[in-house]
Coordinates of C-alpha atoms in Angstrom, one line a residue:
M29 CA 0.0 0.0 0.0
S30 CA 1.5 3.4 -1.0
D31 CA 2.0 6.1 1.5
P32 CA -0.7 8.9 1.7
V33 CA -0.1 12.1 -0.1
R34 CA 1.2 14.7 2.4
V35 CA -0.6 18.0 2.1
L36 CA 0.2 21.4 3.6
V37 CA -2.9 23.7 3.7
V38 CA -2.1 27.5 3.5
D39 CA -4.9 29.9 4.1
D40 CA -5.4 33.0 6.2
S41 CA -9.0 32.0 7.0
A42 CA -9.3 29.9 10.1
L43 CA -12.5 28.5 8.7
M44 CA -10.7 27.3 5.5
R45 CA -7.8 25.9 7.6
K46 CA -10.4 23.8 9.3
M47 CA -12.7 22.9 6.4
I48 CA -10.1 22.0 3.7
P49 CA -8.4 19.3 5.8
Q50 CA -11.8 17.9 6.7
I51 CA -13.0 17.5 3.1
I52 CA -9.7 16.1 1.7
E53 CA -8.8 13.7 4.5
R54 CA -12.0 11.8 3.9
D55 CA -9.9 10.2 1.2
G56 CA -7.6 7.7 2.8
G57 CA -4.9 8.4 0.3
I58 CA -4.4 12.0 1.6
Q59 CA -2.9 13.2 4.9
V60 CA -2.9 16.8 5.9
V61 CA 0.4 17.2 7.7
G62 CA -0.1 20.8 8.7
T63 CA -1.7 24.2 8.1
A64 CA -0.3 27.7 7.9
M65 CA -2.0 31.1 8.2
D66 CA 0.3 32.9 5.8
G67 CA 3.2 32.6 3.5
E68 CA 5.9 33.1 6.1
F69 CA 4.6 30.3 8.3
A70 CA 4.2 28.1 5.2
I71 CA 7.8 28.5 4.2
K72 CA 9.0 27.8 7.7
K73 CA 7.0 24.5 7.7
M74 CA 8.2 23.3 4.3
D75 CA 11.5 21.9 5.6
E76 CA 9.9 20.5 8.8
L77 CA 6.8 18.8 7.2
K78 CA 8.1 17.9 3.7
P79 CA 4.7 18.0 2.0
D80 CA 4.1 16.4 -1.3
V81 CA 1.5 19.0 -2.3
V82 CA 0.6 22.5 -1.0
T83 CA -2.9 24.1 -1.3
L84 CA -2.5 27.8 -1.3
D85 CA -4.7 30.9 -0.9
L86 CA -3.4 33.9 -2.7
D87 CA -4.9 36.7 -0.7
M88 CA -2.9 36.6 2.6
P89 CA -1.2 39.2 4.9
R90 CA 2.6 39.5 5.3
M91 CA 4.0 37.3 2.6
D92 CA 1.2 37.0 0.0
G93 CA 0.3 34.0 -2.0
M94 CA 2.2 34.9 -5.2
E95 CA 5.5 35.3 -3.4
T96 CA 4.9 32.1 -1.4
L97 CA 4.2 30.3 -4.6
R98 CA 7.4 31.4 -6.3
L99 CA 9.5 30.4 -3.3
I100 CA 7.8 26.9 -3.0
V101 CA 8.2 26.2 -6.7
R102 CA 11.8 27.5 -6.9
N103 CA 13.2 26.2 -3.7
Y104 CA 11.2 23.1 -2.9
R105 CA 10.0 21.8 -6.3
V106 CA 6.6 20.9 -4.7
P107 CA 3.4 21.3 -6.8
V108 CA 1.0 24.0 -5.6
I109 CA -2.8 24.0 -6.1
I110 CA -4.4 27.4 -5.8
V111 CA -7.6 27.6 -3.8
S112 CA -9.0 30.7 -5.4
A113 CA -11.5 33.3 -4.5
H114 CA -14.5 33.2 -6.8
T115 CA -14.2 36.8 -7.9
T116 CA -12.9 38.8 -10.9
Q117 CA -9.9 39.8 -8.8
G118 CA -9.4 36.3 -7.6
A119 CA -9.6 35.0 -11.2
S120 CA -7.0 37.5 -12.3
A121 CA -4.6 36.5 -9.5
T122 CA -5.2 32.8 -10.3
F123 CA -4.1 33.2 -13.9
K124 CA -0.9 35.0 -12.8
A125 CA -0.3 32.2 -10.4
L126 CA -0.6 29.6 -13.1
A127 CA 1.9 31.5 -15.2
S128 CA 4.2 31.6 -12.2
G129 CA 4.3 27.8 -11.8
A130 CA 1.1 26.7 -9.9
F131 CA 0.0 23.2 -10.9
D132 CA -3.7 24.0 -11.0
F133 CA -6.5 25.7 -9.2
V134 CA -9.9 25.1 -7.5
A135 CA -12.4 27.9 -7.0
K136 CA -13.8 28.4 -3.5
P137 CA -17.6 28.4 -3.5
K138 CA -19.1 31.9 -3.2
D139 CA -20.6 30.8 0.1
A140 CA -17.9 28.9 2.0
A141 CA -20.4 27.2 4.3
S142 CA -19.8 23.5 4.9
A143 CA -22.5 22.3 2.4
H144 CA -21.0 24.4 -0.4
M145 CA -17.4 23.3 0.3
E146 CA -18.6 19.8 -0.4
D147 CA -19.1 20.8 -4.0
I148 CA -15.3 21.1 -4.5
S149 CA -14.2 18.2 -2.4
K150 CA -14.0 15.6 -5.3
E151 CA -12.3 18.1 -7.6
L152 CA -9.7 19.1 -5.0
I153 CA -9.0 15.5 -4.0
G154 CA -8.5 14.5 -7.6
K155 CA -6.2 17.4 -8.3
I156 CA -4.1 16.8 -5.2
K157 CA -3.5 13.2 -6.2
V158 CA -2.6 14.0 -9.8
A159 CA -0.3 16.8 -8.6
A160 CA 1.5 14.4 -6.3
Q161 CA 2.1 12.0 -9.2
S162 CA 3.1 14.7 -11.7
G163 CA 5.3 16.9 -9.5
V164 CA 6.6 20.2 -10.6
Q165 CA 7.0 20.2 -14.4
A166 CA 10.4 20.6 -15.9
S167 CA 10.7 23.6 -18.1
N168 CA 8.7 23.4 -21.3
P169 CA 7.3 26.2 -23.5
A170 CA 4.1 26.5 -21.4
S171 CA 5.7 26.5 -18.0
V172 CA 7.9 29.6 -18.5
L173 CA 5.3 32.0 -19.7
S174 CA 5.3 35.6 -18.5
E175 CA 2.4 37.9 -18.3
P176 CA 0.7 38.1 -21.8
R177 CA 2.0 40.8 -24.0
R178 CA -0.4 42.7 -26.3
A179 CA -0.2 41.2 -29.8
A180 CA -0.5 43.1 -33.1
K181 CA -3.7 42.2 -34.8
P182 CA -4.5 42.7 -38.5
A183 CA -6.0 46.2 -39.0
A184 CA -9.0 45.0 -40.9
K185 CA -10.2 41.4 -40.7
P186 CA -13.1 40.4 -43.0
K187 CA -15.5 37.8 -41.6
R188 CA -14.5 34.7 -43.7
A189 CA -15.9 31.2 -43.6
P190 CA -13.2 28.9 -42.1
S191 CA -11.3 26.3 -44.1
K192 CA -11.7 23.9 -41.2
V193 CA -13.3 23.8 -37.8
V194 CA -10.8 23.1 -35.1
A195 CA -12.2 21.8 -31.8
I196 CA -9.8 21.8 -28.8
G197 CA -10.4 20.0 -25.5
I198 CA -8.1 20.8 -22.6
S199 CA -8.0 20.7 -18.8
T200 CA -5.3 20.6 -16.2
G201 CA -2.3 22.6 -17.4
G202 CA -4.5 24.1 -20.1
P203 CA -4.3 27.9 -19.5
N204 CA -0.6 28.1 -20.1
A205 CA -0.6 25.5 -22.9
L206 CA -3.5 27.1 -24.7
Q207 CA -1.9 30.6 -24.5
Y208 CA 1.3 29.2 -25.9
V209 CA -0.4 27.6 -28.9
L210 CA -2.9 30.3 -29.8
S211 CA -0.3 33.1 -29.4
Q212 CA 1.8 31.4 -32.2
L213 CA -1.0 31.4 -34.8
P214 CA -1.0 34.3 -37.4
G215 CA -3.8 36.8 -37.5
D216 CA -4.9 35.4 -40.9
F217 CA -5.2 31.8 -39.6
P218 CA -7.8 30.2 -41.9
G219 CA -9.5 27.9 -39.4
S220 CA -12.1 28.6 -36.8
I221 CA -11.4 27.4 -33.3
A222 CA -13.8 26.2 -30.6
V223 CA -12.3 25.5 -27.2
V224 CA -13.6 23.6 -24.2
Q225 CA -11.3 24.2 -21.2
H226 CA -12.4 22.7 -17.9
M227 CA -12.8 25.9 -15.9
P228 CA -15.4 27.2 -13.4
E229 CA -18.1 29.7 -14.3
G230 CA -16.8 33.3 -13.9
F231 CA -13.2 32.5 -14.9
T232 CA -13.6 31.9 -18.7
E233 CA -14.5 35.5 -19.6
L234 CA -11.3 36.8 -18.1
F235 CA -9.3 33.9 -19.5
A236 CA -10.6 34.7 -23.0
R237 CA -9.7 38.4 -22.6
R238 CA -6.2 37.6 -21.5
L239 CA -5.8 35.3 -24.5
D240 CA -7.1 37.9 -26.9
E241 CA -4.5 40.4 -25.6
C242 CA -1.6 38.1 -26.5
C243 CA -2.9 36.6 -29.7
A244 CA -2.9 37.8 -33.3
I245 CA -6.2 35.9 -33.8
D246 CA -9.3 37.1 -32.0
V247 CA -10.3 35.3 -28.9
K248 CA -13.6 35.7 -26.9
E249 CA -15.8 33.9 -24.6
A250 CA -18.5 32.2 -26.7
Q251 CA -22.1 33.2 -26.8
S252 CA -25.0 31.4 -28.4
G253 CA -25.2 32.6 -32.0
D254 CA -21.5 33.5 -32.4
L255 CA -20.4 32.8 -36.0
L256 CA -17.6 30.3 -36.7
I257 CA -15.3 32.5 -38.7
A258 CA -11.7 32.2 -39.8
G259 CA -9.1 33.7 -37.4
R260 CA -11.1 33.5 -34.2
A261 CA -11.2 31.2 -31.2
L262 CA -14.3 30.9 -29.0
I263 CA -13.9 29.7 -25.4
C264 CA -16.8 27.8 -23.9
P265 CA -18.2 29.6 -20.8
G266 CA -17.8 27.7 -17.5
N267 CA -20.8 25.6 -16.5
R268 CA -22.2 25.6 -20.0
H269 CA -22.0 23.0 -22.8
M270 CA -21.0 24.1 -26.3
K271 CA -22.1 22.7 -29.6
V272 CA -21.8 23.9 -33.2
K273 CA -24.6 24.1 -35.8
R274 CA -24.6 24.6 -39.5
M275 CA -27.1 27.3 -40.6
P276 CA -28.1 28.8 -44.0
M277 CA -26.8 32.2 -42.8
G278 CA -23.6 30.9 -41.3
D279 CA -22.3 28.3 -38.9
I280 CA -22.8 29.1 -35.2
I281 CA -22.2 28.2 -31.6
V282 CA -25.0 26.9 -29.5
L283 CA -24.7 26.9 -25.7
S284 CA -26.8 24.8 -23.3
D285 CA -27.3 23.9 -19.7
D286 CA -27.8 20.1 -20.3
D287 CA -26.6 17.6 -17.6
R288 CA -22.9 17.0 -17.0
V289 CA -21.2 14.6 -19.3
N290 CA -18.2 12.6 -17.9
G291 CA -18.7 14.7 -14.8
H292 CA -18.1 17.9 -16.7
R293 CA -20.0 20.9 -17.9
P294 CA -18.5 22.0 -20.2
S295 CA -17.6 18.6 -21.7
V296 CA -15.2 18.1 -24.5
D297 CA -17.2 15.1 -25.7
V298 CA -20.3 17.2 -26.2
L299 CA -18.3 19.7 -28.5
F300 CA -16.5 16.9 -30.4
R301 CA -19.6 14.9 -31.2
S302 CA -21.3 18.0 -32.4
V303 CA -18.4 18.9 -34.6
A304 CA -18.3 15.4 -36.0
Q305 CA -22.0 15.5 -36.8
E306 CA -22.0 19.0 -38.4
F307 CA -18.6 19.2 -40.1
G308 CA -17.5 15.6 -40.7
N309 CA -14.3 15.4 -42.7
N310 CA -13.9 19.2 -42.5
S311 CA -13.1 19.0 -38.8
L312 CA -10.0 18.8 -36.7
A313 CA -10.1 17.5 -33.1
V314 CA -7.3 18.3 -30.7
I315 CA -6.9 16.9 -27.2
M316 CA -4.4 18.5 -24.9
T317 CA -3.1 18.3 -21.4
G318 CA -5.7 17.3 -18.7
M319 CA -6.8 14.7 -16.2
G320 CA -9.5 12.2 -16.9
E321 CA -10.9 10.8 -20.2
D322 CA -13.3 13.6 -21.4
G323 CA -13.1 14.0 -25.2
A324 CA -11.7 10.5 -26.0
E325 CA -15.0 9.1 -27.4
G326 CA -15.8 12.4 -29.1
M327 CA -12.5 12.3 -30.8
G328 CA -13.4 8.8 -32.0
A329 CA -16.6 10.2 -33.6
I330 CA -14.6 12.9 -35.5
K331 CA -12.1 10.3 -36.7
K332 CA -15.0 8.0 -37.9
A333 CA -16.5 11.0 -39.7
G334 CA -13.3 11.5 -41.7
G335 CA -11.8 14.4 -39.7
M336 CA -8.2 14.8 -38.5
T337 CA -7.5 14.0 -34.9
V338 CA -4.4 15.2 -32.9
A339 CA -3.3 14.4 -29.3
Q340 CA -0.6 16.3 -27.3
S341 CA 2.5 14.2 -26.6
E342 CA 3.1 12.8 -23.1
D343 CA 6.4 14.6 -22.6
S344 CA 4.9 18.0 -23.2
C345 CA 1.7 17.5 -21.1
V346 CA 1.3 18.7 -17.5
V347 CA -1.1 15.7 -17.1
F348 CA -1.2 13.0 -19.7
G349 CA -4.7 11.8 -18.9
M350 CA -7.1 13.0 -21.7
P351 CA -4.5 12.6 -24.5
K352 CA -3.6 9.1 -23.2
A353 CA -7.2 8.0 -23.2
A354 CA -7.7 9.1 -26.8
I355 CA -4.4 7.5 -27.9
E356 CA -5.0 4.2 -26.2
R357 CA -8.4 3.9 -27.8
G358 CA -6.9 4.4 -31.2
H359 CA -8.7 7.7 -31.9
A360 CA -5.6 9.9 -32.3
I361 CA -4.2 9.9 -35.8
R362 CA -1.3 12.1 -34.9
V363 CA 0.6 12.7 -31.6
V364 CA 2.3 16.1 -31.5
P365 CA 4.4 17.9 -28.9
L366 CA 3.2 21.2 -27.6
D367 CA 5.9 23.3 -29.4
A368 CA 4.7 21.9 -32.8
M369 CA 1.0 22.2 -32.1
A370 CA 0.5 25.6 -33.7
N371 CA 2.4 24.6 -36.9
T372 CA 0.3 21.5 -37.1
L373 CA -3.0 23.5 -36.9
Q374 CA -1.7 26.0 -39.4
A375 CA -0.6 23.3 -41.8
Q376 CA -3.9 21.4 -41.6
C377 CA -6.1 24.4 -42.1
T378 CA -3.9 25.9 -44.9
M379 CA -4.0 22.5 -46.7
A380 CA -7.8 22.6 -46.6
V381 CA -7.7 26.1 -48.2
R382 CA -5.5 24.7 -51.1
A383 CA -7.7 21.7 -51.5
A384 CA -10.8 23.9 -51.8
A385 CA -9.1 26.1 -54.3
K386 CA -8.5 23.1 -56.6
V387 CA -12.2 22.1 -56.6

């Protein structure tokens, strides 16, 4: 029997220092070895307690969460999961923390009463276990990102039908990996991109805005009725499902509040199956870093419909869960490292333009 995962809980709230250990220690594979009320106490306890994973609040007195995160990642090489405030300010700080080396995050419920904390228990336990297995990632293109820089966008971008519809499914490790890939695409990228990133409601709008600032293509949080146009990426809102639909006046996004699929809303499988049905061989499915199996079966549907399917390589993933599931089921036609993903998307969508021109 393997040893339990040793966790240090860091939060300035006495309530959180009581409740987080309660909800995660119900899993026999996790042991909370200590708590700390701020960053200074946390750093002092790192040598003494030798945790495998740290859960960290960002808004703390004395040494704040960002400085604490940098010291833990740099000096101790221990994965850190941010337990984030469910606010716009909290979301902004969370994305900065992910760019600074945090493994992942969980959003605190808006009401931190015991019943509401139960809602995040399964998610937090799962991420703690995966973080312990994965450790702090060695440097790769997505783990050394700085704050996004404003990208130069084309002065005038006509609304063009896409050469191909690119559906991307991504989870743990996704914010940095997606920023890395999308920021490398040119402003005249001929495909239209639809993204399901497992992320809570309230975080996706800010995430899309941050991506838009650093990308030559346009990026926005999706709304029902948004057109699928070349050179734009649409990010599915948290807690909604996203599908595509072909219409006489143009191909559009449709959002819904249907039940969770694979435990997720949004679900990658929902998007992929929709893309397979509507676009068939004119579709491209991409599964990137993430825990679980969401998207594997949907990728199989796109492959069966004649579309191209691509999975991120194991060595470039923060967590090789979702890509592994697709690869093991034989649904991924190509396996591509993160630093080659943008070129792969560009080549596939440009090839579709050339093929259409010959018709």
